[in-house]
Amino acid sequence: RGRLNTGWLMSSVAMERVLDSFYERVRSPSSDVEVAADSDFMKMLSEIYGLKHAAYITVDKRSLSSRKPKFLVTYPVEWQEEYRRSFAENKDPVIQAGLTELLPFDWRSLLQRHPYAEGLFGIAREFGVGRQGLTIPIRGNDGTRALFSVTCDFNDKDWDDFNRKYRKDFVILANYFHKKVYGKNETIGISLTD
């Protein structure tokens, strides 16, 4: 059986320092850090948690209708090209579910509900996207919507353990990241002390 890549996972104290640093950047109304520069954050997030990839995409009506959604992903360029050519948003079960789901969802839950899921996930694995995935749907106060996803190559048992342990981290990070993308300064209703 595979084991969690604990060599990459930080201690809770070190993780708290990293998250505090990121939260301060996000909370700062005078922050001049461009979203594009935060691809380093996505890479760092992947390394810290032992992920294969992390992704953020806007899916609100404004960005989809203008065909200018915001993408920030660590996926291989080859996969991004194949995805745009063969699947795009209208056949992607993750995006379809993300438009209707309110809570984070494991990609395995899509296999029975969406006819394209098994094929898409199989091809994605061939391109190195990862064996497992978790998506957090995000809804801003002003109608903005986005999806924040993470992937890995853990076996099912290790993925379940990992998901149980770190899902809350990803929900918090996803919402703060969304706040930064849209330049919002309002408080997000998530308790960091639970």
CSV table of C-alpha atoms in Angstrom, one decimal:
chain,number,residue,atom,x,y,z
A,1,ARG,CA,0.0,0.0,0.0
A,2,GLY,CA,1.1,3.5,-0.7
A,3,ARG,CA,1.8,5.9,2.2
A,4,LEU,CA,1.3,9.6,2.6
A,5,ASN,CA,4.3,11.5,1.5
A,6,THR,CA,5.1,12.7,5.0
A,7,GLY,CA,8.5,13.9,4.0
A,8,TRP,CA,6.7,16.8,2.3
A,9,LEU,CA,4.1,17.5,5.0
A,10,MET,CA,5.1,20.3,7.4
A,11,SER,CA,4.7,20.3,11.1
A,12,SER,CA,1.5,22.1,12.3
A,13,VAL,CA,3.7,25.0,13.6
A,14,ALA,CA,5.5,25.5,10.3
A,15,MET,CA,2.3,25.2,8.4
A,16,GLU,CA,0.7,27.8,10.7
A,17,ARG,CA,3.6,30.2,9.9
A,18,VAL,CA,3.2,29.7,6.1
A,19,LEU,CA,-0.6,30.2,6.3
A,20,ASP,CA,-0.3,33.3,8.5
A,21,SER,CA,2.1,34.8,6.0
A,22,PHE,CA,-0.3,34.1,3.1
A,23,TYR,CA,-3.3,35.4,5.1
A,24,GLU,CA,-1.5,38.6,5.8
A,25,ARG,CA,-0.8,39.1,2.1
A,26,VAL,CA,-4.4,38.4,1.2
A,27,ARG,CA,-5.8,40.6,4.0
A,28,SER,CA,-3.7,43.6,3.1
A,29,PRO,CA,-5.7,46.1,1.1
A,30,SER,CA,-2.5,47.7,-0.2
A,31,SER,CA,-1.1,44.4,-1.5
A,32,ASP,CA,0.4,45.0,-4.9
A,33,VAL,CA,1.1,41.3,-5.5
A,34,GLU,CA,-0.5,40.3,-8.8
A,35,VAL,CA,-2.5,37.0,-8.9
A,36,ALA,CA,-0.2,35.7,-11.6
A,37,ALA,CA,2.7,35.9,-9.1
A,38,ASP,CA,0.7,33.6,-6.9
A,39,SER,CA,1.4,30.6,-9.1
A,40,ASP,CA,4.4,30.3,-6.7
A,41,PHE,CA,1.9,30.0,-3.9
A,42,MET,CA,0.1,27.2,-5.8
A,43,LYS,CA,3.4,25.4,-6.3
A,44,MET,CA,4.3,25.9,-2.7
A,45,LEU,CA,0.9,24.6,-1.6
A,46,SER,CA,1.5,21.5,-3.7
A,47,GLU,CA,4.9,20.9,-2.2
A,48,ILE,CA,3.8,21.5,1.4
A,49,TYR,CA,0.9,19.1,1.2
A,50,GLY,CA,2.6,16.5,-1.1
A,51,LEU,CA,0.0,17.2,-3.9
A,52,LYS,CA,0.4,16.5,-7.5
A,53,HIS,CA,-1.3,19.7,-8.5
A,54,ALA,CA,-3.5,22.7,-7.4
A,55,ALA,CA,-5.9,24.7,-9.6
A,56,TYR,CA,-8.2,27.7,-9.4
A,57,ILE,CA,-10.7,28.7,-12.0
A,58,THR,CA,-13.5,31.2,-12.0
A,59,VAL,CA,-16.8,29.8,-13.1
A,60,ASP,CA,-19.2,32.7,-12.6
A,61,LYS,CA,-21.5,33.7,-15.4
A,62,ARG,CA,-19.5,36.9,-16.2
A,63,SER,CA,-16.2,35.0,-16.7
A,64,LEU,CA,-17.7,32.1,-18.6
A,65,SER,CA,-19.9,34.3,-20.8
A,66,SER,CA,-17.0,36.5,-21.7
A,67,ARG,CA,-14.9,33.3,-22.3
A,68,LYS,CA,-12.3,34.9,-20.0
A,69,PRO,CA,-12.3,32.7,-16.9
A,70,LYS,CA,-9.3,33.2,-14.6
A,71,PHE,CA,-7.1,30.1,-14.5
A,72,LEU,CA,-4.3,29.5,-12.1
A,73,VAL,CA,-3.1,25.9,-12.4
A,74,THR,CA,0.0,23.8,-11.9
A,75,TYR,CA,-1.2,21.2,-14.5
A,76,PRO,CA,1.2,20.3,-17.3
A,77,VAL,CA,0.9,22.5,-20.4
A,78,GLU,CA,0.2,19.4,-22.5
A,79,TRP,CA,-2.8,18.5,-20.3
A,80,GLN,CA,-4.1,22.1,-20.5
A,81,GLU,CA,-4.0,21.9,-24.3
A,82,GLU,CA,-5.6,18.5,-24.5
A,83,TYR,CA,-8.3,19.6,-22.1
A,84,ARG,CA,-9.2,22.7,-24.1
A,85,ARG,CA,-9.2,20.7,-27.3
A,86,SER,CA,-11.2,17.7,-26.1
A,87,PHE,CA,-13.2,18.5,-23.0
A,88,ALA,CA,-13.6,22.1,-22.1
A,89,GLU,CA,-16.1,23.2,-19.5
A,90,ASN,CA,-19.2,21.7,-21.2
A,91,LYS,CA,-18.0,18.1,-20.7
A,92,ASP,CA,-16.0,18.5,-17.5
A,93,PRO,CA,-17.8,16.8,-14.7
A,94,VAL,CA,-15.8,18.7,-12.1
A,95,ILE,CA,-17.0,22.0,-13.5
A,96,GLN,CA,-20.5,20.8,-13.9
A,97,ALA,CA,-20.6,19.6,-10.3
A,98,GLY,CA,-18.9,22.7,-9.1
A,99,LEU,CA,-21.7,24.8,-10.5
A,100,THR,CA,-24.3,23.0,-8.5
A,101,GLU,CA,-22.5,21.6,-5.4
A,102,LEU,CA,-22.2,23.7,-2.2
A,103,LEU,CA,-19.8,21.6,-0.3
A,104,PRO,CA,-16.3,20.2,-1.3
A,105,PHE,CA,-16.5,17.0,-3.3
A,106,ASP,CA,-14.2,14.1,-4.0
A,107,TRP,CA,-13.8,13.4,-7.7
A,108,ARG,CA,-14.6,9.7,-7.1
A,109,SER,CA,-18.2,10.8,-6.3
A,110,LEU,CA,-18.5,11.9,-9.9
A,111,LEU,CA,-17.8,8.6,-11.5
A,112,GLN,CA,-21.4,7.3,-11.1
A,113,ARG,CA,-23.1,10.7,-11.9
A,114,HIS,CA,-21.4,11.9,-15.0
A,115,PRO,CA,-20.9,10.0,-18.3
A,116,TYR,CA,-17.6,11.7,-19.2
A,117,ALA,CA,-16.0,11.4,-15.7
A,118,GLU,CA,-14.2,8.0,-16.1
A,119,GLY,CA,-12.8,8.9,-19.6
A,120,LEU,CA,-11.7,12.4,-18.6
A,121,PHE,CA,-10.1,11.2,-15.3
A,122,GLY,CA,-8.3,8.4,-17.2
A,123,ILE,CA,-6.8,10.7,-19.8
A,124,ALA,CA,-6.0,13.3,-17.1
A,125,ARG,CA,-4.0,10.6,-15.2
A,126,GLU,CA,-2.1,9.8,-18.4
A,127,PHE,CA,-1.0,13.5,-18.5
A,128,GLY,CA,0.1,13.4,-14.9
A,129,VAL,CA,-2.8,15.3,-13.3
A,130,GLY,CA,-3.2,12.8,-10.4
A,131,ARG,CA,-5.2,9.8,-9.4
A,132,GLN,CA,-7.4,11.6,-6.8
A,133,GLY,CA,-9.0,15.0,-6.7
A,134,LEU,CA,-10.9,17.3,-4.3
A,135,THR,CA,-12.7,20.4,-5.5
A,136,ILE,CA,-14.0,23.2,-3.3
A,137,PRO,CA,-16.8,25.3,-4.8
A,138,ILE,CA,-16.4,29.0,-3.8
A,139,ARG,CA,-19.2,31.5,-3.8
A,140,GLY,CA,-18.4,35.2,-3.2
A,141,ASN,CA,-20.9,37.6,-1.6
A,142,ASP,CA,-21.3,39.5,-4.9
A,143,GLY,CA,-22.1,36.4,-7.1
A,144,THR,CA,-18.5,35.5,-8.0
A,145,ARG,CA,-17.9,31.8,-8.2
A,146,ALA,CA,-14.8,29.7,-8.6
A,147,LEU,CA,-13.5,26.2,-8.1
A,148,PHE,CA,-10.3,25.4,-6.2
A,149,SER,CA,-9.0,21.8,-6.8
A,150,VAL,CA,-6.2,19.7,-5.5
A,151,THR,CA,-4.9,16.4,-6.8
A,152,CYS,CA,-2.6,13.6,-5.7
A,153,ASP,CA,-1.6,10.1,-6.5
A,154,PHE,CA,-2.5,8.5,-3.1
A,155,ASN,CA,-4.3,5.2,-3.0
A,156,ASP,CA,-7.9,5.3,-1.8
A,157,LYS,CA,-7.2,4.7,1.9
A,158,ASP,CA,-4.4,7.2,2.2
A,159,TRP,CA,-6.5,9.7,0.1
A,160,ASP,CA,-9.4,9.3,2.6
A,161,ASP,CA,-7.1,9.9,5.5
A,162,PHE,CA,-5.5,12.9,3.9
A,163,ASN,CA,-8.8,14.3,2.8
A,164,ARG,CA,-10.2,14.0,6.4
A,165,LYS,CA,-7.1,15.6,7.9
A,166,TYR,CA,-6.6,18.5,5.4
A,167,ARG,CA,-10.0,19.3,3.8
A,168,LYS,CA,-10.6,22.2,6.2
A,169,ASP,CA,-7.2,23.7,5.3
A,170,PHE,CA,-8.1,23.6,1.6
A,171,VAL,CA,-11.5,25.2,2.2
A,172,ILE,CA,-9.9,28.1,4.1
A,173,LEU,CA,-7.1,28.5,1.5
A,174,ALA,CA,-9.6,28.4,-1.4
A,175,ASN,CA,-11.8,31.1,0.1
A,176,TYR,CA,-8.9,33.4,0.9
A,177,PHE,CA,-7.4,32.9,-2.5
A,178,HIS,CA,-10.7,33.8,-4.1
A,179,LYS,CA,-10.9,36.9,-2.0
A,180,LYS,CA,-7.4,37.9,-3.3
A,181,VAL,CA,-8.3,37.2,-6.9
A,182,TYR,CA,-11.3,39.5,-6.8
A,183,GLY,CA,-9.6,42.1,-4.6
A,184,LYS,CA,-12.1,41.9,-1.8
A,185,ASN,CA,-11.4,43.3,1.6
A,186,GLU,CA,-14.5,41.9,3.4
A,187,THR,CA,-14.1,39.3,6.1
A,188,ILE,CA,-14.7,35.7,5.1
A,189,GLY,CA,-16.9,33.9,7.6
A,190,ILE,CA,-14.5,31.1,8.4
A,191,SER,CA,-13.2,30.4,11.9
A,192,LEU,CA,-9.5,29.8,12.0
A,193,THR,CA,-9.6,28.6,15.6
A,194,ASP,CA,-11.7,25.5,15.4
